[in-house]
Short mmCIF file of C-alpha atoms in Angstrom, two decimals:
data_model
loop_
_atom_site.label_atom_id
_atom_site.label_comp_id
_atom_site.label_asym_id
_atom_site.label_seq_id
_atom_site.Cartn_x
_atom_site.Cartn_y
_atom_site.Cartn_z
CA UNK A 1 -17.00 -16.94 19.40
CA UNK A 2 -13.91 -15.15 17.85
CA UNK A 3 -13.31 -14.74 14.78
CA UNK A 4 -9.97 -13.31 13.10
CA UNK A 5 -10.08 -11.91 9.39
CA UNK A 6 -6.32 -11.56 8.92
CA UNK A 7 -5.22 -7.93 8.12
CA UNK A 8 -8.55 -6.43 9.81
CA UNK A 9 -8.67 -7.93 13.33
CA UNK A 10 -10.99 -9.67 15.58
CA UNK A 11 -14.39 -9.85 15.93
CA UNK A 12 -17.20 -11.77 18.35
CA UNK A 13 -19.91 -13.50 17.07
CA UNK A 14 -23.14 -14.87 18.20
CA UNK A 15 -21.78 -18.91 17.97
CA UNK A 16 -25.54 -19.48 16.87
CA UNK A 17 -24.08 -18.37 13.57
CA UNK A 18 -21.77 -20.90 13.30
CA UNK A 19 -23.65 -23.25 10.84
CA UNK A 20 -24.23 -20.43 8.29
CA UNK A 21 -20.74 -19.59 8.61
CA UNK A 22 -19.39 -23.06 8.04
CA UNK A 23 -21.00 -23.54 5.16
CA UNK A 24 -19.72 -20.64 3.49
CA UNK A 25 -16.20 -21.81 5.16
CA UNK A 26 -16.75 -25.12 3.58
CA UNK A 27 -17.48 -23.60 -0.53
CA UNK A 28 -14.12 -21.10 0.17
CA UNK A 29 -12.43 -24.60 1.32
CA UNK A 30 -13.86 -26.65 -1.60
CA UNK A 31 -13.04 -23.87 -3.90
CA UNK A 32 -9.42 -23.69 -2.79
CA UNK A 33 -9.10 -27.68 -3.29
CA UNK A 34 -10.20 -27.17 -6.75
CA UNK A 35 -7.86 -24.55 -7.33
CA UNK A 36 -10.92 -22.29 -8.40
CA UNK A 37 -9.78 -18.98 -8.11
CA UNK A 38 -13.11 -16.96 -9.46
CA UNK A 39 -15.45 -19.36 -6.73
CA UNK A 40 -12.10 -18.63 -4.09
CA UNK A 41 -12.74 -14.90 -4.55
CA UNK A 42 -16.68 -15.40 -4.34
CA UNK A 43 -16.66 -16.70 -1.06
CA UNK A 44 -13.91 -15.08 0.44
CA UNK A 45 -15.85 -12.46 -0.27
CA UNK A 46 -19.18 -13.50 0.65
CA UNK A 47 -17.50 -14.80 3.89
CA UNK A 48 -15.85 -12.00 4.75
CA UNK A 49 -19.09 -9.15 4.46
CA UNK A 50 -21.31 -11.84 6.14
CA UNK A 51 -18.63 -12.05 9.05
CA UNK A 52 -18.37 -7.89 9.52
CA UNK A 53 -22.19 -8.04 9.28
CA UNK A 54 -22.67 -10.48 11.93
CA UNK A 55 -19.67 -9.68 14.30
CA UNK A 56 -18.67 -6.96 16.53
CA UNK A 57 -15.15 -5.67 16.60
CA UNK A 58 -12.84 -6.97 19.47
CA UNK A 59 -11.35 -4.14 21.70
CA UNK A 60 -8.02 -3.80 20.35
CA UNK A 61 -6.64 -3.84 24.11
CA UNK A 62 -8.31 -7.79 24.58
CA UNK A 63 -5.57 -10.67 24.02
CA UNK A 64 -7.58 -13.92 23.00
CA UNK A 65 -7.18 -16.70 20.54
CA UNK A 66 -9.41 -16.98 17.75
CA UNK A 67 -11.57 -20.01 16.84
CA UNK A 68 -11.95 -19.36 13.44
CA UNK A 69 -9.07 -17.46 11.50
CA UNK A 70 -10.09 -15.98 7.54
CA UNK A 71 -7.98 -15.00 4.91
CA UNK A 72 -7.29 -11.21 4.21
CA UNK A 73 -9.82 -9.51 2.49
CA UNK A 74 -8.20 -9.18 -1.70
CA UNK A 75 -6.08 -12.44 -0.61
CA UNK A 76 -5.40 -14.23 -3.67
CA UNK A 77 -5.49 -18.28 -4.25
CA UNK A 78 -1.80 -18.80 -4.24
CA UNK A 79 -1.36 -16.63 -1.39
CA UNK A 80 -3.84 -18.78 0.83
CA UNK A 81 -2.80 -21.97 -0.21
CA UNK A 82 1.21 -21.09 0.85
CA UNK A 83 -0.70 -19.58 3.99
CA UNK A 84 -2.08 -23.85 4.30
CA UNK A 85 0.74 -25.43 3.00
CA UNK A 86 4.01 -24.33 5.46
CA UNK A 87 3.31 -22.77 9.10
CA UNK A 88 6.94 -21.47 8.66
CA UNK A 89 5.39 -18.90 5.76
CA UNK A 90 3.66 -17.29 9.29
CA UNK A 91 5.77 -15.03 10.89
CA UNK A 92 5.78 -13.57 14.50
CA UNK B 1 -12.12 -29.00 8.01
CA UNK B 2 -12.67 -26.18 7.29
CA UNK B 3 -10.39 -23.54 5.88
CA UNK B 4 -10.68 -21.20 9.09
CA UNK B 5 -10.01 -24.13 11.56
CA UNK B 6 -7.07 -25.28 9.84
CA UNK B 7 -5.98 -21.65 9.12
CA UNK B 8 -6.76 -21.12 13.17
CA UNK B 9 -4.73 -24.66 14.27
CA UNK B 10 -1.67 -23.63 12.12
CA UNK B 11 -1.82 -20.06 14.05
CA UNK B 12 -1.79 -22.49 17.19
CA UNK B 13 0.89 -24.32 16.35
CA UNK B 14 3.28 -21.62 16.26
CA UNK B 15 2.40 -20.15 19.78
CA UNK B 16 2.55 -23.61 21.39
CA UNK B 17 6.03 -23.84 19.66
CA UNK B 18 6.78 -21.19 21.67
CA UNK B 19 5.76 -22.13 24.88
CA UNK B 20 7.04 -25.32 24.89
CA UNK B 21 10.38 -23.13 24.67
CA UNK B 22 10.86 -22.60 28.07
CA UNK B 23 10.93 -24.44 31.46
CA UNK B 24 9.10 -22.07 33.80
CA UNK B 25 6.33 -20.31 32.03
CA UNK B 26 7.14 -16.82 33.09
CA UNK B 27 10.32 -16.56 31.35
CA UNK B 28 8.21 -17.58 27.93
CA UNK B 29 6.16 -14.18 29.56
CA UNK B 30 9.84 -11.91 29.01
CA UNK B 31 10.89 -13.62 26.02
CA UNK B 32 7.37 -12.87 23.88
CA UNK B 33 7.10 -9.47 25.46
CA UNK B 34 10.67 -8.80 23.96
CA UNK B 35 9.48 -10.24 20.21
CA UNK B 36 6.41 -7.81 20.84
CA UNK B 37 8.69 -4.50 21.09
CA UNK B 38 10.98 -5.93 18.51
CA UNK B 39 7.93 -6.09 16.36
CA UNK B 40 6.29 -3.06 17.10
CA UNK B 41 9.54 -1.64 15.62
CA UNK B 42 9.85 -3.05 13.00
CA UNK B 43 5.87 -2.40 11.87
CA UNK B 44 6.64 1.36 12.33
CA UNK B 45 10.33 0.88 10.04
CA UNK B 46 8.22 -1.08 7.56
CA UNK B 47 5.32 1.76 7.58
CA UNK B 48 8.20 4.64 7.21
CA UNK B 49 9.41 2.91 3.88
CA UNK B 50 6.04 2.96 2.32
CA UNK B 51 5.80 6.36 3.15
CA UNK B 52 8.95 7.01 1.46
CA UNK B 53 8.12 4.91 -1.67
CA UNK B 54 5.03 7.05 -1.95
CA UNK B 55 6.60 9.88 -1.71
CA UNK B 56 8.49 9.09 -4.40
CA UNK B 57 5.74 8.11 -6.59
CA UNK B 58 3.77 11.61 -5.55
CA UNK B 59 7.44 13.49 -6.99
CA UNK B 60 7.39 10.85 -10.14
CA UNK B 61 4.08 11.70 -10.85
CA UNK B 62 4.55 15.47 -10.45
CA UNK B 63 7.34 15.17 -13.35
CA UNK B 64 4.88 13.43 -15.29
CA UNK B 65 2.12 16.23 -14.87
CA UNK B 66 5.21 18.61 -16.07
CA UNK B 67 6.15 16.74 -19.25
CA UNK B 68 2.94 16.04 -20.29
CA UNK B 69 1.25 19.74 -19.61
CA UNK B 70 4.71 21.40 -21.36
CA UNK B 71 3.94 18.60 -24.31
CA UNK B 72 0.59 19.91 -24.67
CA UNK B 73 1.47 23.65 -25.05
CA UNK B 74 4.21 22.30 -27.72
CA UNK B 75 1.83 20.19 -29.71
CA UNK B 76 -0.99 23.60 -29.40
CA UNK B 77 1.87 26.01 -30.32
CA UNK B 78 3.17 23.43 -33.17
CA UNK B 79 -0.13 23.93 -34.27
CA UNK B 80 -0.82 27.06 -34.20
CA UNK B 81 2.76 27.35 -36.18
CA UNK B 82 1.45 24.83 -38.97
CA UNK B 83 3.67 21.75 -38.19
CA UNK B 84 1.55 19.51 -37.61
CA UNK B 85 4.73 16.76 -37.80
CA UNK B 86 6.15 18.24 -34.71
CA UNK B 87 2.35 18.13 -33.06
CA UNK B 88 1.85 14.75 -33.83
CA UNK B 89 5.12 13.96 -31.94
CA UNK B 90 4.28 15.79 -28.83
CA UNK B 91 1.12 14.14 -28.47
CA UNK B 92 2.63 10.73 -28.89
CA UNK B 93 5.29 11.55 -25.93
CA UNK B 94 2.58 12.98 -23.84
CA UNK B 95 0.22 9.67 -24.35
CA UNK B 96 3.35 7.63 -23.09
CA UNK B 97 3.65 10.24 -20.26
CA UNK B 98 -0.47 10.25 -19.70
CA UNK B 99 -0.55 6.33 -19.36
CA UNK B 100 2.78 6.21 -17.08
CA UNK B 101 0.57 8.50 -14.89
CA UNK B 102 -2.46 6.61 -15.03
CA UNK B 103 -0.13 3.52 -14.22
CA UNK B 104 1.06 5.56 -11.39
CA UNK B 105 -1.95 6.79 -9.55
CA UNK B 106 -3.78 3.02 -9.62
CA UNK B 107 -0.62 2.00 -7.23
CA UNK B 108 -0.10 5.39 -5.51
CA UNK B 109 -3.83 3.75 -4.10
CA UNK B 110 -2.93 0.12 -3.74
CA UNK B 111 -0.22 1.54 -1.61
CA UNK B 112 -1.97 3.94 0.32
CA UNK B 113 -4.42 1.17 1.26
CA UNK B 114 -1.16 -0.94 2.40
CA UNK B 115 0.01 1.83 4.52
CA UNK B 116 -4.00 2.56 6.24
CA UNK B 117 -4.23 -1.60 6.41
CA UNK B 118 -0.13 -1.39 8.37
CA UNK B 119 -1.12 1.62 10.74
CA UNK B 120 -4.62 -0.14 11.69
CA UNK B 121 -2.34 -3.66 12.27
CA UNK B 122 0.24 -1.56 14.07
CA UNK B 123 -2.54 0.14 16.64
CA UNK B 124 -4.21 -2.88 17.14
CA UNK B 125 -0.62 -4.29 18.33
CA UNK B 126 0.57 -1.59 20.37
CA UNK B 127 -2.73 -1.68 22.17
CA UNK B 128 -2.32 -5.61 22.93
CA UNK B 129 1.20 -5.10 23.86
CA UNK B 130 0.39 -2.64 26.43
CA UNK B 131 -2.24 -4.78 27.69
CA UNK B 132 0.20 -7.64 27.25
CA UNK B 133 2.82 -6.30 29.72
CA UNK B 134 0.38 -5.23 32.58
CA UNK B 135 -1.06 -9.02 32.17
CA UNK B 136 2.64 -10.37 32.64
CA UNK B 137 3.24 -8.26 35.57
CA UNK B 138 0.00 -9.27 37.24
CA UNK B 139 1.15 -13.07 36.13
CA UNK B 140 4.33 -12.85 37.40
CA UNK B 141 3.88 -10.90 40.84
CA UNK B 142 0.59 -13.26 42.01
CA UNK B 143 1.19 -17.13 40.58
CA UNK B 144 3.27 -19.69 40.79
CA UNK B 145 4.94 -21.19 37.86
CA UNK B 146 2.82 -24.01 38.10
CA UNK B 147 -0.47 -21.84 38.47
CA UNK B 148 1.03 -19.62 35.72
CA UNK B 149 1.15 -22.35 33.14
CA UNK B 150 -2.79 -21.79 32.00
CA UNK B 151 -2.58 -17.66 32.30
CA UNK B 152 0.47 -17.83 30.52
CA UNK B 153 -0.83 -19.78 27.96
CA UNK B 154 -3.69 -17.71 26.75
CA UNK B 155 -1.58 -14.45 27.14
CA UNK B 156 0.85 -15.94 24.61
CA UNK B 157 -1.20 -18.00 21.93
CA UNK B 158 -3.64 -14.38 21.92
CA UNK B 159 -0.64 -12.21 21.12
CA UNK B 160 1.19 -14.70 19.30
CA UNK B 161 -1.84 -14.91 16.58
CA UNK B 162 -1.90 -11.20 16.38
CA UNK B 163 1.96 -10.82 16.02
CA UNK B 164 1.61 -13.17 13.11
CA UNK B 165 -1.22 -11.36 11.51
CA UNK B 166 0.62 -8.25 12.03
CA UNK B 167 3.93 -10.28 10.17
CA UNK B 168 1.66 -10.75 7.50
CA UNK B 169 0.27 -7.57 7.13
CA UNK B 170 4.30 -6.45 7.04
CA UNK B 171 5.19 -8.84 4.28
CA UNK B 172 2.25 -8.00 2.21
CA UNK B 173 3.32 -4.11 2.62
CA UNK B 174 6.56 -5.04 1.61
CA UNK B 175 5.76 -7.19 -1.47
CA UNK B 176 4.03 -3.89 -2.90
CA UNK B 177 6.44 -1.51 -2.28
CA UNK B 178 8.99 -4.01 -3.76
CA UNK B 179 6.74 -4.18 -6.97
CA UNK B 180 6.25 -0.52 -6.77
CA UNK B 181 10.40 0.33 -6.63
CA UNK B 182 10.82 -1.87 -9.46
CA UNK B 183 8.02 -0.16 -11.73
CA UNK B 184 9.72 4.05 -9.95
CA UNK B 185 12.81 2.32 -11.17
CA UNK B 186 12.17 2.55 -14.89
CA UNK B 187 9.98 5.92 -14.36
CA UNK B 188 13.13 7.02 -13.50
CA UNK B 189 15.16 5.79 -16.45
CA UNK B 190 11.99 6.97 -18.87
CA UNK B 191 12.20 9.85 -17.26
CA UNK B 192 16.33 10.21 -17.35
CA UNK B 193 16.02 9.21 -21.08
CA UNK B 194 14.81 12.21 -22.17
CA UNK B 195 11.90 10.23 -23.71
CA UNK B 196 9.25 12.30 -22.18
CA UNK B 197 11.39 16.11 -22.71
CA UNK B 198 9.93 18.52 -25.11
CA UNK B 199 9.51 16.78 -28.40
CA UNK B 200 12.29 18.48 -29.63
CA UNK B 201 14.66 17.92 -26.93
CA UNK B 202 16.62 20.20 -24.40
CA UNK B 203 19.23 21.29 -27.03
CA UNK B 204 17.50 23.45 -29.04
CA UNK B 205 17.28 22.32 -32.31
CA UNK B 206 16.14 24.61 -35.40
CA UNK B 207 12.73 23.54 -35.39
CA UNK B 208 12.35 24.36 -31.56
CA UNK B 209 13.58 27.45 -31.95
CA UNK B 210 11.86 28.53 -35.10
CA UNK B 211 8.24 27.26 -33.03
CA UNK B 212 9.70 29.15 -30.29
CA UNK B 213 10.05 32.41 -32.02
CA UNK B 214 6.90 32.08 -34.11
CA UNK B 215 4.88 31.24 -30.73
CA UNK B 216 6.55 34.10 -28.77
CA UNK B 217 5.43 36.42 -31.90
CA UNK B 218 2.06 35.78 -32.06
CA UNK B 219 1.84 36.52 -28.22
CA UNK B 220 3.60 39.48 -28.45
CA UNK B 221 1.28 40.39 -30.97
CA UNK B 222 -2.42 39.20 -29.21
CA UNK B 223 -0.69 40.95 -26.20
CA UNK B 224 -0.43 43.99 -28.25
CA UNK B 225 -3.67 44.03 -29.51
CA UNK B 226 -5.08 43.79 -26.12
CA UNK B 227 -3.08 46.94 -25.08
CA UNK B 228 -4.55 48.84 -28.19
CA UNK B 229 -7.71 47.60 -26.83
CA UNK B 230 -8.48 46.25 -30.47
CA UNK B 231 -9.20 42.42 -31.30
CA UNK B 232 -6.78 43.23 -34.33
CA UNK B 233 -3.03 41.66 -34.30
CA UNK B 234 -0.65 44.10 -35.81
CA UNK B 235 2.74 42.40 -37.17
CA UNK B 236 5.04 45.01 -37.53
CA UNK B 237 4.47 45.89 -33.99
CA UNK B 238 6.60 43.22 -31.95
CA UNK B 239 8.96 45.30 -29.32
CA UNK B 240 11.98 42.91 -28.58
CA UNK B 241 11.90 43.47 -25.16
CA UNK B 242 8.49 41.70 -25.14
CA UNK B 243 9.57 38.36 -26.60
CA UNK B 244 12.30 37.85 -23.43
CA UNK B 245 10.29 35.83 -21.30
CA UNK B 246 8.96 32.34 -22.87
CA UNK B 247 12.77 31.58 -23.82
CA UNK B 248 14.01 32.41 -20.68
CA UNK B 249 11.93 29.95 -19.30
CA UNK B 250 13.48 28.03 -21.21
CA UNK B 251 16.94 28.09 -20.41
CA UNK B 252 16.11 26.32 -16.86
CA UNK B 253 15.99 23.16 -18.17
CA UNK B 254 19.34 23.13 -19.65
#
């Protein structure tokens, strides 16, 4: 499994850690939809160290599509929800 | 769904925009590769101007280091001279210059860890672009358009996600420098406004010159005393020639 953190790159992971991961996925998502900014930065946070801890980092010279995409590491609430809200905020 | 699947689709989205663009998948191949250079150009344009912006903060903050050490030998010397009113007003200019350079150094590293985060982003893409092109000559030489379709596919949504991470990365740079030119901006002015000069100001007034004589005396004289080899400071001794050099330093500035 792939996994993008946005800003750092990509990383494989075991899929067997999928669960743990979507759980923490599913308080940053919660968090967002309440507009929680101290529990967004939590788990972004938590997310994002238990991701580097469990993945490996993609060689930079592999082109593949990532399953799972996370915010940027210091991301703030506003930032993610325009990130959400309009795919013409993504440029490239 | 989760935040990272939606995050992920909406990454999708945009690369199957783009190969929906054209009828025979291997011109999609040209087209992206030409985005990627384009890109890769303007990552290294966008890392040049934060280089420059912190340049100009490392310069700002040098002035700053100037103002407030020359403040601090005016407040010691307006001490040393008794006027504690002309201290006191030294020491107020040099907090306003100590705090501007606190200010200062907190986004010299928010913007140093912009530029590190751009230059990672900006390897990583060169990398993928290299690998990208040899890919799209392999695609191009050996398949069909019809057997392309699938190769072409991957090779475009994998770069396409990193192009817009990349993007991201850019506009993120740029957002700080933007908030950083703004805050150089009125450095600048501070610094043009003479707010942060010697207390007394670059024209000379009375009192400067009165703290500048009485400071150059009493050097002259401890300089003296060290000559005699004796800890004693002897007044009537002051050779003119000896009290030249603090006020031409002086005359720089103006």
């Amino acid at each position: 499994m792939i996994v993008r953190i946005l800003g750092e790159g990509q990383l494989e992971l075991d899929a067997g850690h999928l669960a743990e991961l979507n759980e923490l996925d599913d308080e940053l998502a919660a968090a967002v939809a309440a507009a929680d900014e101290p529990g967004f930065e939590r788990a972004l946070s938590r997310l994002l160290a238990r991701v580097r801890e469990l993945g490996a980092p993609m060689p930079a010279d592999r082109i593949a599509v990532s399953e799972l995409i996370l915010p940027a590491a210091g991301s703030s609430l506003t930032e993610v929800q325009a990130l959400l809200g309009a795919e013409g905020l993504i440029p490239g | 769904m989760s935040l990272s699947k939606r995050l992920s689709l909406i990454f999708k989205s945009k690369a199957n925009k783009l190969l929906d663009r054209a009828e025979d998948p291997r011109e999609t191949l040209d087209y992206s590769y030409q985005k990627q250079l384009e890109m890769l150009q303007q990552v290294r344009r966008g890392l040049a101007d934060v280089a420059t912006s912190r340049k100009r903060i490392e310069l700002q903050a040098q002035q700053l280091t100037t103002s407030s050490d020359r403040l601090r030998q005016q407040a010691t010397a307006a001490v040393a001279a008794g006027r504690d009113d002309l201290a006191r007003e030294a020491l107020t200019r040099r907090s306003a210059a100590q705090q501007q350079l606190a200010e200062l150094a907190q986004q010299q590293a928010a913007l140093q860890a912009e530029q590190d985060k751009l230059t990672d982003a900006s390897q990583r893409l060169q990398a993928k672009v290299e690998a990208f092109r040899t890919r799209k000559e392999t695609i191009k030489a050996s398949y069909t358009a019809a057997e392309a379709q699938t190769r072409v596919g991957e090779a475009i949504s994998g770069i396409s996600e990193e192009m817009s991470d990349v993007g991201l990365a850019m506009q993120r740079a740029e957002d700080k420098t933007a908030q950083l030119q703004a805050r150089s901006g009125a450095i600048d002015e501070l610094l043009a406004s003479g707010a942060l000069e010697d207390a007394t100001g670059p024209a000379k007034d009375d009192i400067q010159q009165e703290l500048d004589r009485m400071s150059s005396t009493s050097q002259v004289e401890a300089e003296l005393a060290r000559l005699k080899g004796t800890p004693t400071a002897l007044p009537e001794a002051a050779p003119a020639q000896l009290t030249g050099s603090a006020p031409a330093e002086r005359e720089r500035e103006s």
